Amino acid sequence: MSKGSVKVLSFWSSMFGLRVHYALDLKGVSYEYQEENLFNKSKELLEANPIYAKIPVLIHNGKPICESLIIVDYIDSVWPNPHKLLPEDPYKKAVARFWADFGDKKVYDAGSRLIRATTEEERKKASEDLKWALMKIDEALGTIAPRKPFFGGDSMNFADVALAPFICWFKGYQKVGGFVLPGPEEWPNLHKWVTAVKSVEAIRKSTPSEDKVAEFAEVIRKRAIGSA
Amino acid sequence: MASSDQDVTLLSSWASPFSMRAKLALLLKGIEHEDLPQDLGNKSKILLESNPVHKKVPVLIHKGKPIAESAIIVHYIDEVWPGTSPLLPKDAFLRAEHRFWTDFIDKKLLDCLMRFMRGDAKNEEFIENCELLEGAFTKLGNEEEGPFFGGVRMSFLDVMLAPYAVWIPGIAGVMGLKPASQEQCPRLHNFFQAVLAHPAAKLALPTVEALKEFLVARSAVYRGK
């Protein structure tokens, strides 16, 4: 369904960028993809996002939208069907927004600190924080959608799309930060969720290889230590 | 929990800019609610039960169900009570802009103010952020219509920014912050004046004097000591 031109500026391993790919792909929206070199940002990116110069950016009919969750919200408004991501019920919508936001505030933050940790103390704290955050997600899945694979029940919703990109980074967190994901006996809901997300064709389409991401995590770490 | 004949309860903290946003949204829409101020140094059972993940204010409890995070709360209020004083724009792109600038206020403006109070940020950085907000007014607000992003009435982004109408003068009075002048940021200046004169904002926001006393008492905490 064409609703004008759609272009995505992003970087292959970015969790934030993946959210945008997932939203567009789940809805079957065609788009042009431009891979950005983060050390040599395109003029287009700098003009589209002058305040942060960051990816992802969605350019729809020439107008830029920045910040991944804001982009996903926008995509869901412009292309509500198929696969509506935000629930109609205001309370359920608020719950979905909460867990998406939790992904940024707690999961991403801890994961980022884990990879960039320069001391054992920093690494340990980041690892504990990441574990706590993922445990909360396991609990939330059990409360919000008991016996269902996704936050959205039988299909992925806004919260699922926001959190799914972390899955391809788990190997990187392990390789670089020594973070070991507790098994399904401890976190049954999270593991069921991971399996379910990985089985979605639209998700597989843009998800990079976990090994490549782990290698990239190593690069980030080396850079962080190098500049410490 | 909330008394049986109250549908809406707000767990609040009068000095919190996040709490002020929720309060302002409720007042703008004329929603009757019970306001339960919280002692953040000794968190209540209701707070810990309704926001177990973050244990923070504000929390809105509607028909027994809790909603946390100020932007999410204001979105919720706007969706459940759309008739009076609509806050989010109808256009999807404008909504994205309101959300972008809300994120900017939290990530850049507030972060800068917090670091300034700790002695970790320069006044210049704060002024730069104000100038960027001035740019937002130019882009999103119609000056002829009124001082707010929503024109003559407050919209979502106005509610998100309103608390800084008292926080900025508060920090200026106590910690030597130099706010952006009317010459530097005329639209921002007019916005803050309009907020201070707005009847709902007068109820939702503390006075600058009260905030100054609060900041003096808490200055050691903010300096990170």
XYZ file of C-alpha atoms in Angstrom:
453
model
C 0.000 0.000 0.000
C 1.718 3.119 -1.211
C 1.379 6.228 0.901
C 4.221 8.206 -0.597
C 7.942 7.722 -0.475
C 9.487 6.025 2.516
C 13.208 6.054 3.241
C 15.081 4.721 6.268
C 18.518 5.985 7.285
C 20.112 3.528 9.678
C 23.048 1.323 10.595
C 22.965 -2.466 10.228
C 23.566 -3.388 13.865
C 21.578 -0.617 15.545
C 18.869 -1.895 17.866
C 17.028 1.364 17.405
C 17.211 1.020 13.619
C 15.917 -2.539 13.823
C 12.755 -1.307 15.516
C 11.979 0.730 12.425
C 12.705 -2.175 10.047
C 10.531 -4.501 12.134
C 7.588 -2.079 12.172
C 7.718 -1.471 8.410
C 8.276 -5.132 7.558
C 5.479 -6.393 9.812
C 3.172 -4.029 7.956
C 4.529 -4.865 4.529
C 5.458 -1.253 3.768
C 8.015 -0.838 0.964
C 10.885 1.462 1.717
C 14.275 2.524 0.499
C 17.124 1.744 2.875
C 20.279 3.813 3.203
C 23.108 2.424 5.326
C 24.941 5.256 7.081
C 28.638 5.361 7.819
C 28.594 6.649 11.382
C 32.106 8.074 10.963
C 31.147 9.873 7.791
C 27.497 10.805 8.124
C 25.665 11.698 4.966
C 24.519 15.242 4.295
C 21.015 13.832 4.186
C 21.303 12.490 7.738
C 22.768 15.730 9.085
C 19.940 17.693 7.496
C 17.252 15.251 8.577
C 18.441 15.084 12.190
C 20.359 18.297 12.886
C 19.987 18.108 16.662
C 21.394 14.628 17.278
C 22.812 13.540 13.880
C 21.751 10.010 14.835
C 20.095 7.093 13.177
C 17.482 5.841 12.654
C 15.621 8.496 10.727
C 12.476 7.831 8.744
C 11.913 10.171 5.831
C 8.287 10.049 4.697
C 7.380 12.165 1.681
C 10.510 14.192 2.348
C 9.704 14.871 6.025
C 12.045 13.420 8.643
C 10.957 11.683 11.826
C 13.605 10.899 14.456
C 13.891 8.704 17.568
C 13.024 5.042 17.068
C 9.938 4.733 19.279
C 8.531 7.974 17.909
C 9.123 6.593 14.408
C 7.357 3.318 15.232
C 4.415 5.255 16.715
C 4.281 7.345 13.530
C 4.436 4.271 11.283
C 1.579 2.726 13.251
C -0.546 5.879 12.770
C 0.092 6.252 9.045
C -0.127 2.523 8.242
C -2.471 1.159 10.916
C -3.234 -1.947 8.920
C -2.185 -4.614 8.589
C -0.681 -5.447 11.950
C -1.685 -2.599 14.250
C 1.064 -2.281 16.853
C -0.507 -0.071 19.498
C -3.592 -1.569 21.180
C -6.848 0.384 20.852
C -7.570 0.210 24.572
C -5.906 3.227 26.254
C -4.722 1.229 29.273
C -3.225 -1.574 27.179
C -1.639 1.119 24.994
C -0.075 2.718 28.083
C 1.272 -0.663 29.207
C 2.827 -1.281 25.773
C 4.415 2.200 25.833
C 5.731 1.586 29.349
C 7.621 -1.586 28.376
C 8.969 -0.007 25.202
C 10.274 2.887 27.316
C 11.661 0.365 29.825
C 13.691 -1.116 26.992
C 15.434 2.232 26.481
C 15.828 3.258 30.111
C 16.888 -0.057 31.580
C 17.808 -2.713 29.016
C 19.658 -0.584 26.472
C 21.351 1.484 29.167
C 22.677 -1.578 31.030
C 23.726 -3.348 27.821
C 25.558 -0.272 26.601
C 27.397 0.111 29.902
C 28.268 -3.576 29.850
C 29.969 -3.355 26.486
C 31.813 -0.141 27.315
C 32.842 -1.086 30.864
C 36.499 -0.352 31.508
C 36.693 -1.753 35.043
C 35.511 -5.062 36.509
C 33.327 -3.090 38.937
C 31.554 -1.315 36.072
C 31.137 -4.591 34.193
C 29.684 -6.368 37.214
C 27.203 -3.572 37.963
C 26.094 -3.371 34.318
C 25.692 -7.142 34.191
C 23.547 -7.151 37.335
C 21.435 -4.286 35.999
C 20.930 -6.060 32.680
C 19.940 -9.241 34.471
C 17.431 -7.341 36.608
C 15.939 -5.640 33.551
C 15.514 -8.874 31.601
C 14.042 -10.539 34.678
C 11.437 -7.760 34.813
C 10.582 -8.436 31.184
C 10.173 -12.141 31.923
C 7.828 -11.250 34.802
C 5.914 -8.724 32.713
C 5.323 -11.239 29.929
C 3.871 -13.625 32.492
C 1.546 -10.975 33.926
C 0.464 -9.109 30.806
C 0.098 -12.026 28.400
C 0.033 -15.237 30.396
C 0.333 -18.360 28.264
C 0.798 -16.171 25.164
C 4.064 -15.756 23.282
C 4.103 -11.951 22.879
C 3.303 -8.795 24.857
C 0.672 -8.384 22.149
C -0.725 -11.842 22.819
C -0.705 -13.907 19.646
C 1.103 -11.316 17.575
C 3.800 -8.718 18.171
C 2.767 -5.300 19.428
C 4.571 -2.010 20.091
C 6.366 -3.391 23.163
C 7.495 -6.523 21.323
C 8.885 -4.456 18.435
C 10.677 -2.152 20.886
C 12.332 -5.006 22.766
C 12.920 -7.590 20.014
C 16.148 -5.994 18.696
C 17.962 -6.846 21.934
C 17.739 -10.540 21.077
C 20.439 -10.379 18.396
C 22.732 -8.610 20.859
C 22.653 -11.283 23.601
C 25.602 -13.097 22.049
C 27.548 -9.823 21.984
C 26.710 -9.145 25.642
C 28.014 -12.612 26.461
C 31.161 -12.440 24.343
C 32.188 -8.955 25.405
C 30.612 -8.522 28.817
C 30.483 -12.077 30.063
C 26.726 -11.823 30.478
C 25.073 -15.203 30.492
C 21.331 -15.296 29.939
C 19.643 -17.501 32.554
C 17.962 -20.536 31.021
C 14.297 -21.301 30.381
C 13.899 -23.004 33.770
C 14.570 -19.653 35.392
C 12.983 -17.371 32.764
C 10.404 -19.415 30.873
C 8.440 -16.447 29.543
C 11.458 -14.638 28.130
C 12.728 -17.746 26.350
C 9.309 -18.509 24.915
C 9.174 -14.902 23.725
C 12.628 -15.091 22.115
C 11.684 -18.277 20.257
C 8.413 -16.745 19.103
C 10.071 -13.505 17.897
C 12.732 -15.425 15.994
C 10.031 -17.391 14.189
C 8.404 -14.282 12.690
C 9.363 -13.971 9.028
C 9.220 -10.164 9.025
C 11.661 -10.089 11.928
C 14.115 -12.459 10.288
C 14.212 -10.236 7.217
C 16.337 -7.454 8.745
C 17.887 -9.057 11.801
C 21.672 -9.231 11.427
C 23.657 -12.346 12.310
C 24.305 -12.650 16.050
C 27.946 -13.521 15.343
C 28.458 -10.366 13.286
C 26.837 -8.322 16.040
C 29.092 -9.971 18.628
C 32.152 -9.080 16.526
C 30.885 -5.519 16.287
C 30.343 -5.414 20.058
C 34.014 -6.360 20.383
C 34.939 -3.393 18.169
C 32.887 -1.018 20.322
C 34.538 -2.380 23.429
C 38.060 -1.963 22.050
C 37.240 1.612 21.151
C 35.845 2.262 24.633
C 38.933 0.829 26.334
C 41.183 2.648 23.910
C 39.706 5.993 24.815
C 39.470 5.328 28.573
C -5.903 2.130 47.641
C -7.999 5.096 46.491
C -11.304 5.675 48.252
C -14.182 3.830 46.624
C -15.956 6.804 45.042
C -12.769 8.144 43.364
C -12.041 6.871 39.880
C -8.821 8.813 39.477
C -5.919 9.109 41.889
C -2.614 10.859 41.291
C 0.445 9.883 43.305
C 2.311 13.140 43.199
C 5.240 15.140 44.460
C 4.740 18.897 44.298
C 8.292 19.783 43.251
C 8.695 17.111 40.568
C 8.452 18.498 37.018
C 7.153 15.094 35.913
C 4.415 15.136 38.535
C 3.468 18.707 37.547
C 2.822 17.523 33.976
C 0.301 14.916 35.089
C -1.419 17.354 37.446
C -1.618 20.010 34.737
C -3.193 17.602 32.248
C -5.851 16.569 34.779
C -6.651 20.199 35.610
C -6.784 21.306 31.963
C -9.372 18.630 31.297
C -11.287 19.289 34.516
C -10.892 15.671 35.667
C -11.882 15.180 39.286
C -9.173 13.297 41.068
C -7.688 12.508 44.426
C -4.180 13.884 44.817
C -2.000 11.814 47.151
C 1.323 13.582 47.770
C 4.138 11.116 48.283
C 7.119 11.124 50.625
C 9.895 10.042 48.305
C 12.258 9.477 51.202
C 9.889 6.945 52.738
C 7.943 5.392 49.908
C 4.376 4.357 50.639
C 2.834 0.962 50.064
C 0.545 2.374 47.392
C 3.497 3.836 45.469
C 5.561 0.653 45.665
C 2.588 -1.463 44.630
C 1.470 0.761 41.779
C 4.942 1.421 40.349
C 7.034 -1.550 41.459
C 9.434 -1.268 38.518
C 10.575 2.356 38.915
C 9.101 3.288 42.344
C 8.694 6.875 41.109
C 6.088 9.581 40.816
C 3.903 10.488 39.124
C 1.586 7.498 38.972
C -1.988 7.828 37.774
C -4.374 5.214 39.106
C -7.578 4.996 37.075
C -10.267 2.501 38.128
C -7.612 0.695 40.130
C -5.122 0.404 37.245
C -1.779 2.224 37.516
C -0.071 4.155 34.727
C 3.508 5.404 35.187
C 5.874 7.793 33.327
C 4.667 11.364 32.822
C 4.489 11.368 29.007
C 2.650 8.029 29.012
C 0.252 9.342 31.677
C -0.546 12.494 29.694
C -1.060 10.420 26.519
C -3.445 8.209 28.495
C -5.371 11.147 29.959
C -5.738 12.630 26.481
C -7.006 9.338 25.050
C -9.490 8.564 27.828
C -10.847 12.119 28.071
C -10.554 13.412 24.500
C -13.500 15.795 24.581
C -12.148 18.602 26.757
C -8.936 20.436 25.974
C -7.452 17.983 23.444
C -3.675 17.834 23.844
C -2.055 15.664 21.145
C -2.308 17.094 17.613
C -4.465 15.165 15.130
C -1.755 15.099 12.462
C 0.633 12.148 12.780
C 3.711 14.159 11.804
C 2.917 16.927 14.306
C 2.372 14.301 16.988
C 5.839 12.956 16.207
C 7.237 16.500 16.590
C 5.533 16.938 19.983
C 7.003 13.637 21.123
C 10.456 14.484 19.736
C 10.591 17.774 21.633
C 9.266 16.108 24.796
C 12.153 13.655 24.548
C 14.503 16.649 23.971
C 13.198 18.367 27.117
C 13.936 15.246 29.186
C 17.186 14.169 27.529
C 18.761 17.552 26.923
C 17.128 20.371 28.873
C 16.522 18.616 32.179
C 19.756 16.655 31.953
C 21.641 19.937 31.394
C 19.879 21.586 34.364
C 20.719 18.633 36.625
C 24.371 18.747 35.564
C 24.442 22.529 36.026
C 23.261 22.073 39.601
C 26.112 19.601 40.141
C 28.578 22.034 38.618
C 29.063 19.769 35.581
C 27.495 21.927 32.884
C 28.080 25.468 31.703
C 25.413 28.126 31.416
C 26.200 28.332 27.684
C 25.038 24.770 27.161
C 21.736 25.597 28.830
C 21.295 28.675 26.607
C 22.010 26.544 23.516
C 19.246 24.150 24.537
C 16.883 27.108 25.035
C 17.769 28.356 21.563
C 16.916 24.967 20.120
C 13.538 25.128 21.895
C 13.067 28.627 20.461
C 13.554 26.989 17.064
C 10.809 24.501 17.928
C 8.413 27.387 18.523
C 9.290 28.855 15.145
C 8.667 25.491 13.503
C 5.579 24.318 15.361
C 3.827 27.270 16.942
C 1.873 29.986 15.197
C 2.849 33.239 16.927
C -0.239 35.016 15.682
C -2.494 32.436 17.273
C -0.982 32.548 20.731
C 2.029 31.940 22.980
C 1.623 28.160 23.209
C 2.582 25.418 20.750
C -1.173 24.846 20.691
C -1.834 28.530 19.910
C -4.114 30.145 22.416
C -4.619 26.891 24.345
C -2.118 24.472 25.796
C -1.273 21.363 23.835
C 0.713 18.235 24.743
C 4.117 19.852 24.266
C 3.062 22.897 26.281
C 2.136 20.630 29.192
C 5.500 18.848 28.926
C 7.473 22.117 28.965
C 5.305 24.080 31.441
C 7.092 22.924 34.652
C 10.236 24.710 33.492
C 8.384 28.019 33.842
C 9.051 27.603 37.578
C 12.092 25.312 37.584
C 14.283 27.635 35.528
C 13.664 30.753 37.684
C 13.990 28.525 40.744
C 17.453 27.322 39.762
C 18.352 30.858 38.629
C 17.439 32.250 42.031
C 19.333 29.660 44.047
C 22.201 28.420 41.910
C 23.075 31.351 39.701
C 21.715 29.981 36.434
C 21.313 32.760 33.882
C 18.110 32.114 31.909
C 17.838 32.961 28.223
C 16.803 36.597 27.865
C 13.737 37.827 26.043
C 16.047 39.040 23.266
C 17.732 35.652 22.941
C 14.551 33.552 23.050
C 11.437 35.716 22.683
C 8.933 32.937 22.001
C 10.248 30.818 24.872
C 10.086 33.855 27.155
C 6.483 34.565 26.128
C 5.609 30.908 26.628
C 6.901 30.882 30.209
C 5.052 34.149 30.985
C 1.852 32.685 29.566
C 2.267 29.526 31.659
C 2.715 31.527 34.861
C -0.496 33.425 34.082
C -2.516 30.355 33.096
C -5.207 29.398 35.674
C -4.633 25.616 35.493
C -0.858 26.006 35.578
C -1.120 28.237 38.661
C -2.750 25.307 40.455
C -0.528 22.575 39.042
C 2.808 24.301 39.514
C 4.353 25.435 42.795
C 5.359 29.063 43.211
C 8.918 29.958 42.285
C 9.483 30.943 45.921
C 8.430 27.539 47.225
C 10.662 25.845 44.671
C 13.616 28.048 45.651
C 13.221 26.983 49.303
C 13.052 23.371 48.182
C 16.199 23.726 46.070
C 18.113 25.375 48.914
C 17.183 22.539 51.242
C 18.099 19.904 48.661
C 21.145 21.625 47.187
C 23.548 19.165 48.766
C 21.685 16.278 47.135
C 21.738 17.965 43.721
C 25.435 18.714 44.021
C 25.891 14.970 44.280
C 27.378 15.034 47.740
